[in-house]
Short mmCIF file of C-alpha atoms in Angstrom, two decimals:
data_model
loop_
_atom_site.label_atom_id
_atom_site.label_comp_id
_atom_site.label_asym_id
_atom_site.label_seq_id
_atom_site.Cartn_x
_atom_site.Cartn_y
_atom_site.Cartn_z
CA MET D 1 -40.98 -173.69 -70.84
CA SER D 2 -37.54 -173.84 -72.26
CA GLU D 3 -34.87 -171.31 -71.90
CA GLY D 4 -35.46 -168.21 -74.31
CA ALA D 5 -39.34 -169.33 -75.07
CA VAL D 6 -41.53 -166.48 -74.45
CA LEU D 7 -45.48 -166.43 -74.39
CA VAL D 8 -47.37 -163.40 -75.31
CA LYS D 9 -50.46 -162.95 -73.64
CA THR D 10 -53.54 -159.75 -74.37
CA ARG D 11 -55.84 -158.73 -72.48
CA LYS D 12 -58.65 -155.20 -72.55
CA PHE D 13 -58.09 -155.29 -76.56
CA MET D 14 -60.61 -153.13 -78.39
CA LYS D 15 -60.90 -151.57 -81.34
CA ASN D 16 -61.06 -148.32 -82.05
CA PRO D 17 -62.39 -147.41 -86.03
CA LEU D 18 -61.99 -142.99 -84.58
CA LEU D 19 -57.87 -144.18 -84.87
CA SER D 20 -58.57 -146.91 -87.20
CA ARG D 21 -56.20 -149.21 -85.03
CA ARG D 22 -56.76 -151.65 -82.17
CA GLN D 23 -55.13 -151.21 -78.96
CA MET D 24 -54.32 -153.64 -75.85
CA ILE D 25 -52.40 -154.54 -73.67
CA VAL D 26 -49.94 -156.85 -73.52
CA ASP D 27 -48.14 -159.35 -70.93
CA ILE D 28 -44.93 -161.62 -72.00
CA ILE D 29 -43.60 -164.79 -69.76
CA HIS D 30 -40.19 -164.82 -70.33
CA PRO D 31 -38.60 -166.37 -68.09
CA GLY D 32 -34.43 -166.71 -68.14
CA ARG D 33 -34.79 -164.04 -70.35
CA PRO D 34 -33.68 -159.99 -69.16
CA ASN D 35 -35.78 -159.12 -72.14
CA VAL D 36 -37.54 -159.60 -75.20
CA PRO D 37 -36.80 -157.02 -78.38
CA LYS D 38 -39.59 -154.92 -79.52
CA LYS D 39 -39.40 -155.81 -83.68
CA GLU D 40 -39.45 -159.66 -82.18
CA LEU D 41 -42.87 -158.91 -80.13
CA GLN D 42 -43.98 -156.57 -83.31
CA ASP D 43 -43.81 -160.09 -85.55
CA VAL D 44 -45.61 -162.38 -82.38
CA VAL D 45 -48.18 -159.18 -82.15
CA GLY D 46 -48.86 -159.46 -85.69
CA GLY D 47 -48.47 -162.82 -86.78
CA MET D 48 -51.02 -163.31 -83.77
CA TYR D 49 -53.66 -160.66 -85.23
CA LYS D 50 -53.10 -161.28 -88.97
CA ALA D 51 -51.98 -157.41 -89.02
CA ASP D 52 -48.03 -156.24 -90.58
CA PRO D 53 -46.02 -156.07 -88.41
CA LYS D 54 -44.66 -152.67 -89.44
CA LEU D 55 -47.85 -151.32 -88.91
CA THR D 56 -47.50 -152.89 -84.65
CA THR D 57 -46.76 -149.82 -82.36
CA LEU D 58 -45.60 -151.46 -79.33
CA PHE D 59 -44.16 -149.31 -76.33
CA GLY D 60 -43.55 -148.76 -71.78
CA PHE D 61 -43.03 -151.91 -71.01
CA ARG D 62 -42.19 -152.33 -67.50
CA THR D 63 -40.51 -155.68 -66.03
CA LYS D 64 -42.06 -156.64 -62.79
CA PHE D 65 -39.62 -156.94 -59.99
CA GLY D 66 -37.66 -160.42 -60.38
CA GLY D 67 -38.27 -160.50 -64.53
CA GLY D 68 -39.76 -162.93 -66.18
CA LYS D 69 -43.03 -160.98 -67.20
CA SER D 70 -43.76 -157.67 -68.62
CA THR D 71 -46.24 -155.78 -69.30
CA GLY D 72 -46.58 -153.14 -72.62
CA PHE D 73 -49.32 -151.40 -75.33
CA CYS D 74 -49.45 -152.54 -78.62
CA LEU D 75 -51.30 -150.35 -81.68
CA ILE D 76 -52.37 -151.67 -84.65
CA TYR D 77 -53.17 -149.45 -87.10
CA ASP D 78 -54.94 -150.41 -90.19
CA ASN D 79 -52.77 -149.00 -92.56
CA GLU D 80 -50.12 -146.62 -93.46
CA GLU D 81 -51.41 -143.06 -93.79
CA SER D 82 -53.64 -143.78 -90.56
CA LEU D 83 -50.08 -144.25 -88.51
CA ARG D 84 -48.64 -141.77 -89.49
CA LYS D 85 -51.23 -139.14 -88.80
CA PHE D 86 -52.38 -140.10 -85.62
CA GLU D 87 -49.75 -141.65 -84.18
CA PRO D 88 -46.94 -139.38 -82.05
CA LYS D 89 -43.43 -138.04 -83.76
CA HIS D 90 -41.37 -139.90 -81.99
CA ARG D 91 -42.28 -143.13 -82.08
CA GLN D 92 -42.84 -142.32 -85.57
CA ILE D 93 -39.57 -141.84 -85.11
CA ARG D 94 -38.53 -144.87 -83.44
CA GLY D 95 -40.58 -146.60 -85.58
CA GLY D 96 -38.23 -145.53 -88.86
CA TYR D 97 -41.76 -143.97 -90.39
CA MET D 98 -39.99 -140.44 -89.71
CA VAL D 99 -35.83 -139.44 -89.41
CA LYS D 100 -35.59 -136.52 -86.22
CA LYS D 101 -34.04 -133.44 -87.18
CA GLU D 102 -31.05 -132.90 -85.97
CA GLN D 103 -31.38 -129.31 -84.29
CA SER D 104 -28.60 -127.79 -81.48
CA ARG D 105 -29.97 -126.18 -78.40
CA LYS D 106 -28.97 -122.94 -78.70
CA ALA D 107 -31.04 -122.87 -82.36
CA MET D 108 -33.84 -124.12 -80.85
CA LYS D 109 -34.02 -121.72 -77.63
CA GLU D 110 -32.90 -118.82 -80.18
CA ALA D 111 -36.10 -119.87 -82.33
CA LYS D 112 -38.48 -119.46 -78.99
CA ASN D 113 -36.84 -116.12 -77.85
CA LYS D 114 -37.79 -114.60 -81.51
CA GLY D 115 -41.36 -115.84 -81.62
CA LYS D 116 -41.70 -114.37 -77.68
CA LYS D 117 -40.76 -110.78 -78.91
CA ILE D 118 -43.31 -110.69 -81.91
CA ARG D 119 -47.39 -110.22 -80.44
CA GLY D 120 -50.25 -110.41 -82.11
CA THR D 121 -51.17 -111.38 -85.64
CA GLY D 122 -47.68 -111.61 -86.77
CA ALA D 123 -46.52 -114.11 -84.19
CA SER D 124 -47.85 -116.94 -86.35
CA ILE D 125 -45.48 -115.83 -89.03
CA ALA D 126 -42.32 -114.57 -86.86
CA LYS D 127 -42.48 -118.65 -84.76
CA HIS D 128 -42.44 -119.21 -88.79
CA LYS D 129 -39.40 -117.58 -89.29
CA ALA D 130 -37.39 -118.17 -86.56
CA LYS D 131 -38.41 -122.05 -86.63
CA ARG D 132 -36.85 -121.68 -90.54
CA SER D 133 -33.83 -119.88 -89.92
CA ALA D 134 -33.29 -121.82 -87.05
CA GLY D 135 -33.31 -124.67 -89.35
CA GLN D 136 -30.94 -123.56 -91.89
CA ASP D 137 -27.96 -123.40 -89.49
#
């Protein structure tokens, strides 16, 4: 293998029709390189499984001691709708499907404490109003 060449292997492949995705563990062998960017891996894994690289989510990568090999997890969704429905918000933000809403720490705490003061059936309504007022600040 030459410098910069990357070998991608998948294992524990599983189709998950309930979440409309394919999931697997990805092993990357990258001698001479510290790490491989996720964008590059999205293209490689998407090509391996004839899927759109945009619908491929990679996360949880750990480099083995000594370098040269990394292991992580991959999800390939069947369509964008299921990705938006089942993927956690933080991974959607990383993938560019959502925009992170900037909110100050103080505003979040004030909204939480306003919600704690009201009990019963009106609590969910009050929490909703508190979130809206925190978002407007």
